Amino acid sequence: MLEKKKIGPYTIVFPIKTGKYAETFRVVDEKGNKRFLKLFNLAKLKNTQYEQTIENITEINIVKSLSHINIVSYIDSGEVVYEGQRCIYMVCDFIVGETLFQKIKREGYCSVYDLKRIISGVLNGLKYLHKRDIPIIHNGLTPESIMLDMTSNMSTAKIIDFGHAQYLESRNKSFYSDGLNLFYMAPEMFKGLYSTRTDLYSVGVMMYHLLFGTLPWYVDLSKVPTQDRIARVIEERKSPLKIPNLNIFELDDNLLNIVVKAVSQDVDERFQNVNDFLRALNGESEVPKASYIKVDVTGVISKEEKRTKVEKGNGFADVAGLDELKYRLNTEVIDLIRFPEKYKKLKVKIPNGMLLYGPPGCGKTFIAEKFAEELRCNYMYVHCSDVASPYIHGGQEKIAAVFEQAKENAPTILFLDELDAMITDRSKHTSVSEYGEVNEFLTHLNNCAENKVFVIGATNNPKAIDPAALRSGRFDIKMYVPAPDEKNRKLLFELYLKDISDESIDYDELVKQSEGFVSKDISTLVNRAAILTAQADKDKISMDALITALEKSKGELPSISAEILKQHEKIHEEFGDNKNNNRPKIGFTSYSSIE
């Protein structure tokens, strides 16, 4: 076995990213602690704003001086010779979680509730940077420079990657702009200028991206020569801002006005500082009506379209495996709903609901949709943000309205996503309003089956749910949905590669290489291999294409760390939905994309 490479006292686990003058690695220190290490090649730094001594590398000096919950933590730095090159390294704390970019790719959307929470964290980090004795401008904010720390129940946004950061006092000097995302750059940055409002512009673009799944003033640059791309972006921004005409729950006019103000091309029309931005985001101030154009978009599924999709779907015919789950749902729920008179004679009670829990990306939302398709009944998707309200008792009114709508359109499958944020343990509540909202949920759960409403709740953290919701008569059925094991990973690969791969595929090797992958990761990997195959003008995906996709995905896939998966297995053991029976874990395979 080859000895792993070292950088100073740190052992390389695997490379994450390679840039023009630096490489990033996941490493472990001498005590076995995981860390992130950035290695600066001094020879390649000659053409940047950096000097060749450790004392004058701006990024290290900046990160070393920072200490804030919403900013990555500095650990160490030093000078080494690596592969015959004189280098300087900087080590930061390892963050258990994923980038905001990975979250968007995995989930495909961001609720208004999540957006406000994430953006508030980013703004608080910027406030710390901008309010220092010598203000610091990040200059490179994108979803890839925001890490979501998942060590607690609620993920914390942390600003990372200070490769383009500068002190405000240096704003008359040019800054390193190679590799910046042009769509996130404020107009003045194209002239080499930056300020605190430059960062706020990037936050506005981030909000637009999270809400609508695209970028403001987006234009395809793939066929535009590199030297002409900035001019093309500047030209596109001369047109009015377009807002996709989507039915996004909780997207009120004030939030929309915040986004439009933040991405104004006129620096004086933007938010003047972080405090103004935060006050508007928290609803403490109202932003004047903004000017924009509403446009229809394609390729985005609204809630109404999603319902139609569910009603016309193939149900369990799309699902391979999951025999126990399908059997239980057919015998314990579906038959009772389809043939109520048959069971009414024997006074059989329909269960009120089912709880699906486990790590993200393993198919909880998918299972709920396929169940609704099987029944061909009304399907309602409700995210925790859909029942949130800034007003006292406002949340209770929304909860009551949701159940009333489900009752009116019965039989209904009511899917509650992120259930732990809706029915949080009341012993941890400090707000009378929040306590009342949990009571409201419990009241409606008591008799929902009598009204032909079956509730499916999904959560990554069942232990945070109020115990009363988990008692018999509410969420009667509990299912743990884990990351797929070797058998199911192989079947997933076979399903996704069916009819689109050649005979070179080594499924056993793919299973070995995909340890720790959740279902969504496998779907993503096959899709990336398909793109590589198309770019090579080939008709079938080869094993080489999959291996190349795996190499390119290092640091990004698996999207869920081994630590988090172990945490979920521990939760499963402690939660103990199988303590009184020998039911196996579910496992998951599907012919369709997994959400």
PDB file of N, CA, C and O in Angstrom, residues 60-108:
ATOM      1  N   ILE A  60      -4.297  34.636   3.843  1.00  0.00           N
ATOM      2  CA  ILE A  60      -3.915  34.079   5.147  1.00  0.00           C
ATOM      3  C   ILE A  60      -4.035  35.140   6.230  1.00  0.00           C
ATOM      4  O   ILE A  60      -4.563  34.883   7.315  1.00  0.00           O
ATOM      5  N   ASN A  61      -3.547  36.337   5.943  1.00  0.00           N
ATOM      6  CA  ASN A  61      -3.629  37.421   6.932  1.00  0.00           C
ATOM      7  C   ASN A  61      -5.066  37.720   7.323  1.00  0.00           C
ATOM      8  O   ASN A  61      -5.379  37.961   8.493  1.00  0.00           O
ATOM      9  N   ILE A  62      -5.958  37.697   6.340  1.00  0.00           N
ATOM     10  CA  ILE A  62      -7.366  37.987   6.611  1.00  0.00           C
ATOM     11  C   ILE A  62      -7.996  36.884   7.447  1.00  0.00           C
ATOM     12  O   ILE A  62      -8.580  37.129   8.509  1.00  0.00           O
ATOM     13  N   VAL A  63      -7.909  35.636   6.970  1.00  0.00           N
ATOM     14  CA  VAL A  63      -8.566  34.518   7.663  1.00  0.00           C
ATOM     15  C   VAL A  63      -8.007  34.341   9.073  1.00  0.00           C
ATOM     16  O   VAL A  63      -8.745  34.035  10.015  1.00  0.00           O
ATOM     17  N   LYS A  64      -6.713  34.560   9.222  1.00  0.00           N
ATOM     18  CA  LYS A  64      -6.059  34.398  10.521  1.00  0.00           C
ATOM     19  C   LYS A  64      -6.629  35.349  11.572  1.00  0.00           C
ATOM     20  O   LYS A  64      -6.625  35.050  12.771  1.00  0.00           O
ATOM     21  N   SER A  65      -7.128  36.496  11.117  1.00  0.00           N
ATOM     22  CA  SER A  65      -7.605  37.525  12.051  1.00  0.00           C
ATOM     23  C   SER A  65      -9.082  37.404  12.396  1.00  0.00           C
ATOM     24  O   SER A  65      -9.597  38.178  13.202  1.00  0.00           O
ATOM     25  N   LEU A  66      -9.777  36.432  11.817  1.00  0.00           N
ATOM     26  CA  LEU A  66     -11.233  36.365  11.940  1.00  0.00           C
ATOM     27  C   LEU A  66     -11.694  35.354  12.985  1.00  0.00           C
ATOM     28  O   LEU A  66     -11.078  34.304  13.164  1.00  0.00           O
ATOM     29  N   SER A  67     -12.785  35.685  13.645  1.00  0.00           N
ATOM     30  CA  SER A  67     -13.413  34.774  14.605  1.00  0.00           C
ATOM     31  C   SER A  67     -14.886  35.106  14.700  1.00  0.00           C
ATOM     32  O   SER A  67     -15.284  36.057  15.371  1.00  0.00           O
ATOM     33  N   HIS A  68     -15.707  34.333  13.975  1.00  0.00           N
ATOM     34  CA  HIS A  68     -17.156  34.592  13.948  1.00  0.00           C
ATOM     35  C   HIS A  68     -17.881  33.313  13.589  1.00  0.00           C
ATOM     36  O   HIS A  68     -17.375  32.493  12.794  1.00  0.00           O
ATOM     37  N   ILE A  69     -19.064  33.102  14.145  1.00  0.00           N
ATOM     38  CA  ILE A  69     -19.820  31.865  13.933  1.00  0.00           C
ATOM     39  C   ILE A  69     -20.170  31.647  12.474  1.00  0.00           C
ATOM     40  O   ILE A  69     -20.342  30.520  12.021  1.00  0.00           O
ATOM     41  N   ASN A  70     -20.279  32.723  11.687  1.00  0.00           N
ATOM     42  CA  ASN A  70     -20.656  32.608  10.287  1.00  0.00           C
ATOM     43  C   ASN A  70     -19.473  32.698   9.329  1.00  0.00           C
ATOM     44  O   ASN A  70     -19.640  32.980   8.138  1.00  0.00           O
ATOM     45  N   ILE A  71     -18.255  32.446   9.855  1.00  0.00           N
ATOM     46  CA  ILE A  71     -17.044  32.502   9.036  1.00  0.00           C
ATOM     47  C   ILE A  71     -16.154  31.307   9.379  1.00  0.00           C
ATOM     48  O   ILE A  71     -16.041  30.913  10.542  1.00  0.00           O
ATOM     49  N   VAL A  72     -15.523  30.738   8.365  1.00  0.00           N
ATOM     50  CA  VAL A  72     -14.636  29.600   8.562  1.00  0.00           C
ATOM     51  C   VAL A  72     -13.532  29.950   9.567  1.00  0.00           C
ATOM     52  O   VAL A  72     -13.069  31.089   9.623  1.00  0.00           O
ATOM     53  N   SER A  73     -13.083  28.967  10.366  1.00  0.00           N
ATOM     54  CA  SER A  73     -12.105  29.209  11.432  1.00  0.00           C
ATOM     55  C   SER A  73     -10.687  28.827  11.002  1.00  0.00           C
ATOM     56  O   SER A  73     -10.459  27.732  10.480  1.00  0.00           O
ATOM     57  N   TYR A  74      -9.745  29.719  11.250  1.00  0.00           N
ATOM     58  CA  TYR A  74      -8.325  29.484  10.960  1.00  0.00           C
ATOM     59  C   TYR A  74      -7.727  28.541  12.010  1.00  0.00           C
ATOM     60  O   TYR A  74      -8.045  28.617  13.192  1.00  0.00           O
ATOM     61  N   ILE A  75      -6.828  27.644  11.561  1.00  0.00           N
ATOM     62  CA  ILE A  75      -6.156  26.718  12.465  1.00  0.00           C
ATOM     63  C   ILE A  75      -4.637  26.917  12.462  1.00  0.00           C
ATOM     64  O   ILE A  75      -3.999  27.042  13.493  1.00  0.00           O
ATOM     65  N   ASP A  76      -4.039  26.976  11.263  1.00  0.00           N
ATOM     66  CA  ASP A  76      -2.579  26.938  11.198  1.00  0.00           C
ATOM     67  C   ASP A  76      -2.114  27.394   9.813  1.00  0.00           C
ATOM     68  O   ASP A  76      -2.901  27.447   8.856  1.00  0.00           O
ATOM     69  N   SER A  77      -0.829  27.727   9.694  1.00  0.00           N
ATOM     70  CA  SER A  77      -0.217  28.024   8.395  1.00  0.00           C
ATOM     71  C   SER A  77       1.283  27.764   8.505  1.00  0.00           C
ATOM     72  O   SER A  77       1.840  27.714   9.605  1.00  0.00           O
ATOM     73  N   GLY A  78       1.934  27.608   7.368  1.00  0.00           N
ATOM     74  CA  GLY A  78       3.368  27.329   7.378  1.00  0.00           C
ATOM     75  C   GLY A  78       3.924  27.270   5.976  1.00  0.00           C
ATOM     76  O   GLY A  78       3.208  27.426   4.980  1.00  0.00           O
ATOM     77  N   GLU A  79       5.236  27.027   5.883  1.00  0.00           N
ATOM     78  CA  GLU A  79       5.918  26.988   4.598  1.00  0.00           C
ATOM     79  C   GLU A  79       6.530  25.602   4.404  1.00  0.00           C
ATOM     80  O   GLU A  79       7.123  25.038   5.333  1.00  0.00           O
ATOM     81  N   VAL A  80       6.366  25.019   3.197  1.00  0.00           N
ATOM     82  CA  VAL A  80       6.867  23.678   2.906  1.00  0.00           C
ATOM     83  C   VAL A  80       7.368  23.616   1.468  1.00  0.00           C
ATOM     84  O   VAL A  80       7.100  24.500   0.657  1.00  0.00           O
ATOM     85  N   VAL A  81       8.089  22.547   1.171  1.00  0.00           N
ATOM     86  CA  VAL A  81       8.423  22.201  -0.207  1.00  0.00           C
ATOM     87  C   VAL A  81       7.553  21.006  -0.564  1.00  0.00           C
ATOM     88  O   VAL A  81       7.635  19.960   0.078  1.00  0.00           O
ATOM     89  N   TYR A  82       6.689  21.181  -1.567  1.00  0.00           N
ATOM     90  CA  TYR A  82       5.753  20.120  -1.957  1.00  0.00           C
ATOM     91  C   TYR A  82       5.961  19.811  -3.438  1.00  0.00           C
ATOM     92  O   TYR A  82       5.831  20.694  -4.289  1.00  0.00           O
ATOM     93  N   GLU A  83       6.296  18.548  -3.731  1.00  0.00           N
ATOM     94  CA  GLU A  83       6.566  18.104  -5.092  1.00  0.00           C
ATOM     95  C   GLU A  83       7.580  19.009  -5.780  1.00  0.00           C
ATOM     96  O   GLU A  83       7.439  19.401  -6.943  1.00  0.00           O
ATOM     97  N   GLY A  84       8.628  19.365  -5.027  1.00  0.00           N
ATOM     98  CA  GLY A  84       9.724  20.151  -5.566  1.00  0.00           C
ATOM     99  C   GLY A  84       9.454  21.637  -5.699  1.00  0.00           C
ATOM    100  O   GLY A  84      10.309  22.393  -6.180  1.00  0.00           O
ATOM    101  N   GLN A  85       8.266  22.091  -5.239  1.00  0.00           N
ATOM    102  CA  GLN A  85       7.882  23.499  -5.347  1.00  0.00           C
ATOM    103  C   GLN A  85       7.785  24.131  -3.959  1.00  0.00           C
ATOM    104  O   GLN A  85       7.287  23.510  -3.014  1.00  0.00           O
ATOM    105  N   ARG A  86       8.293  25.369  -3.846  1.00  0.00           N
ATOM    106  CA  ARG A  86       8.183  26.092  -2.580  1.00  0.00           C
ATOM    107  C   ARG A  86       6.741  26.577  -2.429  1.00  0.00           C
ATOM    108  O   ARG A  86       6.209  27.273  -3.295  1.00  0.00           O
ATOM    109  N   CYS A  87       6.126  26.197  -1.323  1.00  0.00           N
ATOM    110  CA  CYS A  87       4.699  26.483  -1.112  1.00  0.00           C
ATOM    111  C   CYS A  87       4.436  27.002   0.298  1.00  0.00           C
ATOM    112  O   CYS A  87       5.237  26.800   1.220  1.00  0.00           O
ATOM    113  N   ILE A  88       3.297  27.628   0.444  1.00  0.00           N
ATOM    114  CA  ILE A  88       2.796  28.060   1.749  1.00  0.00           C
ATOM    115  C   ILE A  88       1.406  27.459   1.922  1.00  0.00           C
ATOM    116  O   ILE A  88       0.610  27.435   0.978  1.00  0.00           O
ATOM    117  N   TYR A  89       1.125  26.938   3.108  1.00  0.00           N
ATOM    118  CA  TYR A  89      -0.188  26.348   3.335  1.00  0.00           C
ATOM    119  C   TYR A  89      -0.944  27.086   4.427  1.00  0.00           C
ATOM    120  O   TYR A  89      -0.371  27.710   5.311  1.00  0.00           O
ATOM    121  N   MET A  90      -2.268  27.025   4.318  1.00  0.00           N
ATOM    122  CA  MET A  90      -3.156  27.545   5.359  1.00  0.00           C
ATOM    123  C   MET A  90      -4.165  26.454   5.699  1.00  0.00           C
ATOM    124  O   MET A  90      -4.755  25.844   4.800  1.00  0.00           O
ATOM    125  N   VAL A  91      -4.349  26.196   6.977  1.00  0.00           N
ATOM    126  CA  VAL A  91      -5.259  25.150   7.436  1.00  0.00           C
ATOM    127  C   VAL A  91      -6.447  25.779   8.160  1.00  0.00           C
ATOM    128  O   VAL A  91      -6.268  26.654   9.011  1.00  0.00           O
ATOM    129  N   CYS A  92      -7.649  25.335   7.783  1.00  0.00           N
ATOM    130  CA  CYS A  92      -8.877  25.801   8.439  1.00  0.00           C
ATOM    131  C   CYS A  92      -9.633  24.610   9.015  1.00  0.00           C
ATOM    132  O   CYS A  92      -9.404  23.458   8.619  1.00  0.00           O
ATOM    133  N   ASP A  93     -10.533  24.900   9.918  1.00  0.00           N
ATOM    134  CA  ASP A  93     -11.297  23.847  10.569  1.00  0.00           C
ATOM    135  C   ASP A  93     -12.168  23.111   9.554  1.00  0.00           C
ATOM    136  O   ASP A  93     -12.668  23.707   8.595  1.00  0.00           O
ATOM    137  N   PHE A  94     -12.352  21.815   9.755  1.00  0.00           N
ATOM    138  CA  PHE A  94     -13.214  21.009   8.888  1.00  0.00           C
ATOM    139  C   PHE A  94     -14.673  21.280   9.245  1.00  0.00           C
ATOM    140  O   PHE A  94     -15.057  21.263  10.414  1.00  0.00           O
ATOM    141  N   ILE A  95     -15.488  21.547   8.233  1.00  0.00           N
ATOM    142  CA  ILE A  95     -16.910  21.831   8.436  1.00  0.00           C
ATOM    143  C   ILE A  95     -17.715  20.620   7.982  1.00  0.00           C
ATOM    144  O   ILE A  95     -17.630  20.212   6.820  1.00  0.00           O
ATOM    145  N   VAL A  96     -18.468  20.042   8.894  1.00  0.00           N
ATOM    146  CA  VAL A  96     -19.311  18.894   8.570  1.00  0.00           C
ATOM    147  C   VAL A  96     -20.574  19.412   7.893  1.00  0.00           C
ATOM    148  O   VAL A  96     -21.418  20.045   8.529  1.00  0.00           O
ATOM    149  N   GLY A  97     -20.713  19.182   6.610  1.00  0.00           N
ATOM    150  CA  GLY A  97     -21.888  19.668   5.908  1.00  0.00           C
ATOM    151  C   GLY A  97     -21.667  19.719   4.414  1.00  0.00           C
ATOM    152  O   GLY A  97     -20.987  18.862   3.841  1.00  0.00           O
ATOM    153  N   GLU A  98     -22.225  20.717   3.771  1.00  0.00           N
ATOM    154  CA  GLU A  98     -22.146  20.862   2.328  1.00  0.00           C
ATOM    155  C   GLU A  98     -22.165  22.333   1.967  1.00  0.00           C
ATOM    156  O   GLU A  98     -22.530  23.184   2.781  1.00  0.00           O
ATOM    157  N   THR A  99     -21.764  22.641   0.724  1.00  0.00           N
ATOM    158  CA  THR A  99     -21.845  24.023   0.272  1.00  0.00           C
ATOM    159  C   THR A  99     -23.298  24.335  -0.084  1.00  0.00           C
ATOM    160  O   THR A  99     -24.108  23.436  -0.329  1.00  0.00           O
ATOM    161  N   LEU A 100     -23.602  25.613  -0.124  1.00  0.00           N
ATOM    162  CA  LEU A 100     -24.945  26.030  -0.522  1.00  0.00           C
ATOM    163  C   LEU A 100     -25.218  25.584  -1.959  1.00  0.00           C
ATOM    164  O   LEU A 100     -26.344  25.208  -2.299  1.00  0.00           O
ATOM    165  N   PHE A 101     -24.189  25.587  -2.790  1.00  0.00           N
ATOM    166  CA  PHE A 101     -24.324  25.124  -4.165  1.00  0.00           C
ATOM    167  C   PHE A 101     -24.749  23.653  -4.196  1.00  0.00           C
ATOM    168  O   PHE A 101     -25.623  23.261  -4.978  1.00  0.00           O
ATOM    169  N   GLN A 102     -24.138  22.829  -3.340  1.00  0.00           N
ATOM    170  CA  GLN A 102     -24.496  21.410  -3.289  1.00  0.00           C
ATOM    171  C   GLN A 102     -25.937  21.225  -2.811  1.00  0.00           C
ATOM    172  O   GLN A 102     -26.648  20.342  -3.298  1.00  0.00           O
ATOM    173  N   LYS A 103     -26.358  22.041  -1.873  1.00  0.00           N
ATOM    174  CA  LYS A 103     -27.732  21.962  -1.374  1.00  0.00           C
ATOM    175  C   LYS A 103     -28.722  22.257  -2.493  1.00  0.00           C
ATOM    176  O   LYS A 103     -29.728  21.557  -2.662  1.00  0.00           O
ATOM    177  N   ILE A 104     -28.434  23.306  -3.279  1.00  0.00           N
ATOM    178  CA  ILE A 104     -29.323  23.678  -4.374  1.00  0.00           C
ATOM    179  C   ILE A 104     -29.396  22.544  -5.399  1.00  0.00           C
ATOM    180  O   ILE A 104     -30.483  22.181  -5.873  1.00  0.00           O
ATOM    181  N   LYS A 105     -28.228  21.957  -5.732  1.00  0.00           N
ATOM    182  CA  LYS A 105     -28.209  20.876  -6.713  1.00  0.00           C
ATOM    183  C   LYS A 105     -28.951  19.652  -6.185  1.00  0.00           C
ATOM    184  O   LYS A 105     -29.620  18.952  -6.938  1.00  0.00           O
ATOM    185  N   ARG A 106     -28.817  19.399  -4.890  1.00  0.00           N
ATOM    186  CA  ARG A 106     -29.438  18.206  -4.305  1.00  0.00           C
ATOM    187  C   ARG A 106     -30.943  18.350  -4.176  1.00  0.00           C
ATOM    188  O   ARG A 106     -31.701  17.433  -4.470  1.00  0.00           O
ATOM    189  N   GLU A 107     -31.403  19.507  -3.722  1.00  0.00           N
ATOM    190  CA  GLU A 107     -32.820  19.689  -3.439  1.00  0.00           C
ATOM    191  C   GLU A 107     -33.578  20.333  -4.596  1.00  0.00           C
ATOM    192  O   GLU A 107     -34.791  20.191  -4.708  1.00  0.00           O
ATOM    193  N   GLY A 108     -32.867  21.066  -5.460  1.00  0.00           N
ATOM    194  CA  GLY A 108     -33.513  21.666  -6.614  1.00  0.00           C
ATOM    195  C   GLY A 108     -34.270  22.945  -6.343  1.00  0.00           C
ATOM    196  O   GLY A 108     -34.762  23.595  -7.260  1.00  0.00           O
TER     197      GLY A 108
END
